Coordinates of C-alpha atoms (C1' of nucleotides) in Angstrom, one line a residue:
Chain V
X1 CA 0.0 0.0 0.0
X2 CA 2.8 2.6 -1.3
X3 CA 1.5 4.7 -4.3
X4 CA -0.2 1.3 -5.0
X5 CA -3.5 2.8 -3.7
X6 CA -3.1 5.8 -6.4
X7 CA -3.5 2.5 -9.5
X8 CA -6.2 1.3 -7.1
X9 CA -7.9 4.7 -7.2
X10 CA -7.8 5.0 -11.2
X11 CA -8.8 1.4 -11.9
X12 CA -12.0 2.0 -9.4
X13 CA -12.8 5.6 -11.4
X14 CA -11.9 3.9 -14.4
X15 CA -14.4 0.5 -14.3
X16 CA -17.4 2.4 -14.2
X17 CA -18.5 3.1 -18.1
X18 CA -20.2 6.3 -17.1
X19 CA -17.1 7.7 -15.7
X20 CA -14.8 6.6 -19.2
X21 CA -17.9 8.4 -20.5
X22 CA -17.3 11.6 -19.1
X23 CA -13.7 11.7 -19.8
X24 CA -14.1 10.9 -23.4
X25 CA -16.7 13.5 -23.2
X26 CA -14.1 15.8 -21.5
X27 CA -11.2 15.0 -23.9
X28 CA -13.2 16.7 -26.7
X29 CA -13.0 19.7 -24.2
X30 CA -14.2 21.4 -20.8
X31 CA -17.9 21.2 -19.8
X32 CA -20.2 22.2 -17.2
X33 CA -21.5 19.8 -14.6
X34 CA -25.0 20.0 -16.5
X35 CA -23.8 19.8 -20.0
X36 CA -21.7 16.8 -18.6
X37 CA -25.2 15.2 -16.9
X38 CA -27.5 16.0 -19.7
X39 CA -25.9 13.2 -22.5
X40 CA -26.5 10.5 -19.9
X41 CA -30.1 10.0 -18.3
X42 CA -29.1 10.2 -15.0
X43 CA -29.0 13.2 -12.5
X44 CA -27.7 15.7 -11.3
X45 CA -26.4 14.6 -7.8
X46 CA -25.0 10.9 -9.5
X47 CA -22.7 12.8 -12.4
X48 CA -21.3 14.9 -9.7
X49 CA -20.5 11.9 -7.6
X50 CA -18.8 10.3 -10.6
X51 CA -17.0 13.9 -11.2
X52 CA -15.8 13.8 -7.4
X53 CA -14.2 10.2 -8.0
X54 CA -12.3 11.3 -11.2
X55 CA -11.2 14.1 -9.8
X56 CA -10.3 12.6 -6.1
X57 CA -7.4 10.4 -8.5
X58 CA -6.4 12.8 -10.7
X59 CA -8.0 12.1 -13.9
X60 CA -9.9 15.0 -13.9
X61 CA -9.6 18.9 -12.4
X62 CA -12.5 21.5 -11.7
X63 CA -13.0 25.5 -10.9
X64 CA -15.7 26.9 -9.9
X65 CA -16.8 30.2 -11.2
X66 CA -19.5 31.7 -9.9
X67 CA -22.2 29.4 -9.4
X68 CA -20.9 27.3 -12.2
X69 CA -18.5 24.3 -12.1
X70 CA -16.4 23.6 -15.1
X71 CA -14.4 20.5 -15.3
X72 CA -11.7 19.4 -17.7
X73 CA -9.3 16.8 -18.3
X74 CA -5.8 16.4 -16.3
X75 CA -3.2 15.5 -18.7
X76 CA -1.1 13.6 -16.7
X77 CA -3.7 11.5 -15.1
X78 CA -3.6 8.2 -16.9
X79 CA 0.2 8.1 -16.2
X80 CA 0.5 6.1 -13.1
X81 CA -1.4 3.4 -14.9
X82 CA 0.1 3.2 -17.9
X83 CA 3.4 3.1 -16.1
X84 CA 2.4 0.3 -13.9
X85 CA 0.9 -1.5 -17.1
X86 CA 4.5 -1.2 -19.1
X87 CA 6.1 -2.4 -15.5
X88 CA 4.7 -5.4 -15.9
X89 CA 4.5 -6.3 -19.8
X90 CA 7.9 -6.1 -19.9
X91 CA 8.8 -9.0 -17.2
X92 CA 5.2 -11.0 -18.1
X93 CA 6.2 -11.1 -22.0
X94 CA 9.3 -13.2 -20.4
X95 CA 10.2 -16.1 -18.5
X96 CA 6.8 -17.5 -18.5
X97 CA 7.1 -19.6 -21.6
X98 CA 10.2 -20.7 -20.5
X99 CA 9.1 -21.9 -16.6
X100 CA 6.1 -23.2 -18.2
X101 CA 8.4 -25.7 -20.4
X102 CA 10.7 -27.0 -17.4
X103 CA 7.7 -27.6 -15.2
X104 CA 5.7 -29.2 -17.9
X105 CA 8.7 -31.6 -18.7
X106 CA 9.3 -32.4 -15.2
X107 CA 5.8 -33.0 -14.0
X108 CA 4.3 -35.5 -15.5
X109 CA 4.8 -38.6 -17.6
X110 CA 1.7 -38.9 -20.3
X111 CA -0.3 -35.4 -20.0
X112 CA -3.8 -35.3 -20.6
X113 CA -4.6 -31.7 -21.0
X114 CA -8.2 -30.9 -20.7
X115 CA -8.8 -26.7 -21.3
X116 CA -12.2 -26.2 -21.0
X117 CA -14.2 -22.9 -20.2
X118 CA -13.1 -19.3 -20.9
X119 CA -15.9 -19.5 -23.9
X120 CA -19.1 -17.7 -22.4
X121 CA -18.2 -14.5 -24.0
X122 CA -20.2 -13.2 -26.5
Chain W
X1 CA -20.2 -1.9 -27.0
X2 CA -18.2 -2.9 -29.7
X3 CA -14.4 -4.0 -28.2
X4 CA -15.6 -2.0 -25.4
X5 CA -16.6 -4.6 -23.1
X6 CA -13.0 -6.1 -23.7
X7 CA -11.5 -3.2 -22.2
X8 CA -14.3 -3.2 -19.6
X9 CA -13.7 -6.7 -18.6
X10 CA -9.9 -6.3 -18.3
X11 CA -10.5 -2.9 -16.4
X12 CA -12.9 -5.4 -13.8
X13 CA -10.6 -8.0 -13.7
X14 CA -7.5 -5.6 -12.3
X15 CA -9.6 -3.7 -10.3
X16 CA -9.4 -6.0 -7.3
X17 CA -6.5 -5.6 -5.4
X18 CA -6.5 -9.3 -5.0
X19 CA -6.3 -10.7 -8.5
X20 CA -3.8 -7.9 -9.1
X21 CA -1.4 -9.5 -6.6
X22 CA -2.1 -12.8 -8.2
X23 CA -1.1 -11.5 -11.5
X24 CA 2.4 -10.5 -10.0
X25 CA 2.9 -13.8 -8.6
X26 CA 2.1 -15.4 -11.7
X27 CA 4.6 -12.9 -13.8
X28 CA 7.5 -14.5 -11.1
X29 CA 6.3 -17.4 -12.6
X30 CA 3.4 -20.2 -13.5
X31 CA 1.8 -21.3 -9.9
X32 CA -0.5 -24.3 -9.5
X33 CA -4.2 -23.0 -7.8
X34 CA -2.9 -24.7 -4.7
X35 CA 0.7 -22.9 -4.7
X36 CA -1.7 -19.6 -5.4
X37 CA -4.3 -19.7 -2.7
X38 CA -1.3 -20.1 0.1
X39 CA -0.1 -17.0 0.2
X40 CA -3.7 -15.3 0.1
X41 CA -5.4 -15.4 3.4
X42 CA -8.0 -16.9 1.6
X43 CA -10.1 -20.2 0.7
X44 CA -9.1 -21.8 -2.7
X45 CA -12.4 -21.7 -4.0
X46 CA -12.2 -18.0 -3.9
X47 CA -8.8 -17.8 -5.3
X48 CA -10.4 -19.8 -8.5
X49 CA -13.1 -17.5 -8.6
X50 CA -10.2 -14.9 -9.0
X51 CA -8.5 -17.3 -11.6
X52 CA -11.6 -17.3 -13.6
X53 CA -12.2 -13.9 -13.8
X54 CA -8.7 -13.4 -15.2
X55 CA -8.4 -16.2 -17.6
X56 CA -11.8 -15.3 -19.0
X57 CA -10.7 -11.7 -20.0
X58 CA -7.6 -13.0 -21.3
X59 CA -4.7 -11.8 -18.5
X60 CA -3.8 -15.6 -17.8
X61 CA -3.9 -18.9 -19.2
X62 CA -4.4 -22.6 -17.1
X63 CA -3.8 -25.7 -18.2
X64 CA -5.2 -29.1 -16.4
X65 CA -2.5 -31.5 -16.3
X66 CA -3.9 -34.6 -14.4
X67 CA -5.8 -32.9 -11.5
X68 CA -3.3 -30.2 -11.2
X69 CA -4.5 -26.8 -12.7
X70 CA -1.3 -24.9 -13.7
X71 CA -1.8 -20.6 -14.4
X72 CA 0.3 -18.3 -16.1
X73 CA 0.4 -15.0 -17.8
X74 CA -1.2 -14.5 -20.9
X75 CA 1.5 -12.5 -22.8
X76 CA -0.3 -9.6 -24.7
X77 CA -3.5 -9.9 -22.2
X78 CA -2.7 -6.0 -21.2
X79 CA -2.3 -5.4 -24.4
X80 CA -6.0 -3.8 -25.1
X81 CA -5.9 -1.8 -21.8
X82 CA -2.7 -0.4 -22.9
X83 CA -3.9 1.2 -26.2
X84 CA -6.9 1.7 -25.2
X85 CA -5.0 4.2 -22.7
X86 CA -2.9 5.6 -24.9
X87 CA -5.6 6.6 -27.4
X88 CA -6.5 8.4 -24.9
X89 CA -3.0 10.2 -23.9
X90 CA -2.5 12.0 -26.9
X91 CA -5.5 13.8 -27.7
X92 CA -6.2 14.9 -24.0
X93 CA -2.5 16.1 -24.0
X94 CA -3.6 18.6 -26.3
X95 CA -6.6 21.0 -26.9
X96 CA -8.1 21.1 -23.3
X97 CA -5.9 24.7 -22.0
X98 CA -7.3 25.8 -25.1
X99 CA -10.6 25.4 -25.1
X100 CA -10.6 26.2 -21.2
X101 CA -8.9 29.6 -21.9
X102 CA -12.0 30.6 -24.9
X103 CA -14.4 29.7 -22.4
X104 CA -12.6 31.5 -19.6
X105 CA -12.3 34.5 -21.9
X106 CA -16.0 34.5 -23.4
X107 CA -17.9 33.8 -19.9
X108 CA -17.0 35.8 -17.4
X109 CA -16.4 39.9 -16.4
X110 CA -14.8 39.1 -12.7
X111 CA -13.8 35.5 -12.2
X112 CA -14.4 34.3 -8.5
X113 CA -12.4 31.5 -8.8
X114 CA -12.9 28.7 -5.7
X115 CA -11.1 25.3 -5.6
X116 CA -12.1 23.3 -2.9
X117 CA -12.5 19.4 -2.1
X118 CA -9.9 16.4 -3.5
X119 CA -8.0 16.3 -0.4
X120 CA -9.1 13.2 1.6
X121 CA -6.7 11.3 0.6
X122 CA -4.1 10.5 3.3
Chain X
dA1 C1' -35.1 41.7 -2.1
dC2 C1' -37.0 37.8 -4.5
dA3 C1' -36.9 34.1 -7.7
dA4 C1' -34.5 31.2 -10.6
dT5 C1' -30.3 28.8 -11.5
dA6 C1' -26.4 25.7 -10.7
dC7 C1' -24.6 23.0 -7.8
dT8 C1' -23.9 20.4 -3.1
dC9 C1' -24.8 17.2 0.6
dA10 C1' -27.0 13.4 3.2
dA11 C1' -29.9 9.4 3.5
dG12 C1' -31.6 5.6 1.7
dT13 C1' -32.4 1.8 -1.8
dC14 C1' -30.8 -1.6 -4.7
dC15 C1' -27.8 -4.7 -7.1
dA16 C1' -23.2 -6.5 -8.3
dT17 C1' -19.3 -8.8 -6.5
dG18 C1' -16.1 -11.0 -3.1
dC19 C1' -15.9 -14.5 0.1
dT20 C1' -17.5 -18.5 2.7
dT21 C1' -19.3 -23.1 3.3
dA22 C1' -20.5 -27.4 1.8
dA23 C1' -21.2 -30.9 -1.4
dC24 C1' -19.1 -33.0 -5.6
dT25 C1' -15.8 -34.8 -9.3
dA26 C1' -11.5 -36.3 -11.0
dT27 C1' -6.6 -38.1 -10.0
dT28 C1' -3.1 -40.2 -7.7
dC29 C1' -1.1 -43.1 -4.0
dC30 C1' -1.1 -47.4 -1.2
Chain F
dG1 C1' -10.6 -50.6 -4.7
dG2 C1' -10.4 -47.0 -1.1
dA3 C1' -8.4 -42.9 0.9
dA4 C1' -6.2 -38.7 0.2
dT5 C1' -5.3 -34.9 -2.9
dA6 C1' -6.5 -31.0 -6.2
dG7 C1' -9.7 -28.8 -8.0
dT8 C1' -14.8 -27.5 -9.2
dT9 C1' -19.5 -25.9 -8.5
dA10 C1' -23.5 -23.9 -6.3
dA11 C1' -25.8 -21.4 -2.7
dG12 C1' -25.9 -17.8 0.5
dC13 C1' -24.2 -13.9 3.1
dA14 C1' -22.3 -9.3 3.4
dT15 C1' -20.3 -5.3 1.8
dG16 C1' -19.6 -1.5 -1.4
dG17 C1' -20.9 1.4 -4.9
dA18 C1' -24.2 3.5 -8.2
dC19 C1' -28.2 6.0 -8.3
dT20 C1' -32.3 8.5 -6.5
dT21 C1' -34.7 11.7 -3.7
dG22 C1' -35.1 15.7 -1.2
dA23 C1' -33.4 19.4 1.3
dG24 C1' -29.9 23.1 1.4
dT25 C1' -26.4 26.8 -0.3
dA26 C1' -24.4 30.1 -3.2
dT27 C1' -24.8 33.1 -7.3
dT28 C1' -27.2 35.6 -10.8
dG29 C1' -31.0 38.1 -13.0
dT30 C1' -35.0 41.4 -12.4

DNA sequence: ACAATACTCAAGTCCATGCTTAACTATTCC
DNA sequence: GGAATAGTTAAGCATGGACTTGAGTATTGT
């Protein structure tokens, strides 16, 4: 629990499809917190929630002026995750097949491999 | 919802701090369900529940050799999170100051600005 | 000042998901 | 063949998170 809790922060904002919504929403520029709730049929109080997460990791930044809230994209806020994602496809796209080799020749004598599931995906 | 759900299911797959952990163990190495449950605090049948979720969305691969399940990482599994993130780098990088500074510009005579919130976050 | 606007906050409901328990199947060892 | 091992499945509980409603605050227009 280092700056692991900052991925854990953008992987919760980011798995909710109403919140990658709003940031491809944002990416084509700033918006109000009404324009940003009128698209999706939803209210009010529940795209502000979902503004508060993005913006509570980073992914997003607001002002207020005046009575209205305008919120935009942070550029730098996906970077934390696509640094922890190049972490670990650089070690994964190793030593795997190669592990995978020794064990399966030193495990067992006539292999019956049976691979079923992983096909209830439409 | 075309390739969408792919990125959604990988995005609720590596949500859970859990299965997260079990995908750095597995990129040390291939680990039997047994050899994975161990270290987790944690009753194998929930582990597999884990292993399922992975494998179906494409971050690991098992093979059943005799009634030993072995996992390990699926090499290009992060693959689709990874573009899918960096498609989204580039253009926010860009036009969002711009846009924000026309608005800023065309709105308002006397700006009150007030930033408050996104700080509980110890 | 008063009303309308734009947002904010607090509860409360509801559903998805993680985890457990318990029964069950397939393999291996003796 | 029978017991132990390794995994699998199903059912149920419990929590967390998304969304709603409803009341409240600050700002702007008249």
């Amino acid at each position: 629990m280092l700056n692991y809790s900052e991925i854990d922060s953008i992987l919760r904002a980011l798995v909710e499809p109403t919140r990658r919504q709003i940031l491809e929403r944002l990416s084509r520029g700033p918006a109000t917190v009404s324009q940003l709730a009128e698209p999706f049929g939803m209210t009010f109080a529940a795209v502000l929630q979902h503004l508060q997460v993005l913006e509570a990791c980073g992914l997003i930044r607001s002002e207020k002026i005046g009575r209205v809230r305008t919120c935009r994209i942070e550029p730098g806020g996906l970077a934390p995750l696509a640094d922890w994602i190049t972490e670990r496809r650089i070690p994964a796209e190793r030593h795997l097949d190669r592990l995978g080799e020794i064990l399966a020749e030193t495990d067992q004598p006539s292999p019956k491999v049976q691979d079923q599931e992983k096909d209830e995906q439409t």
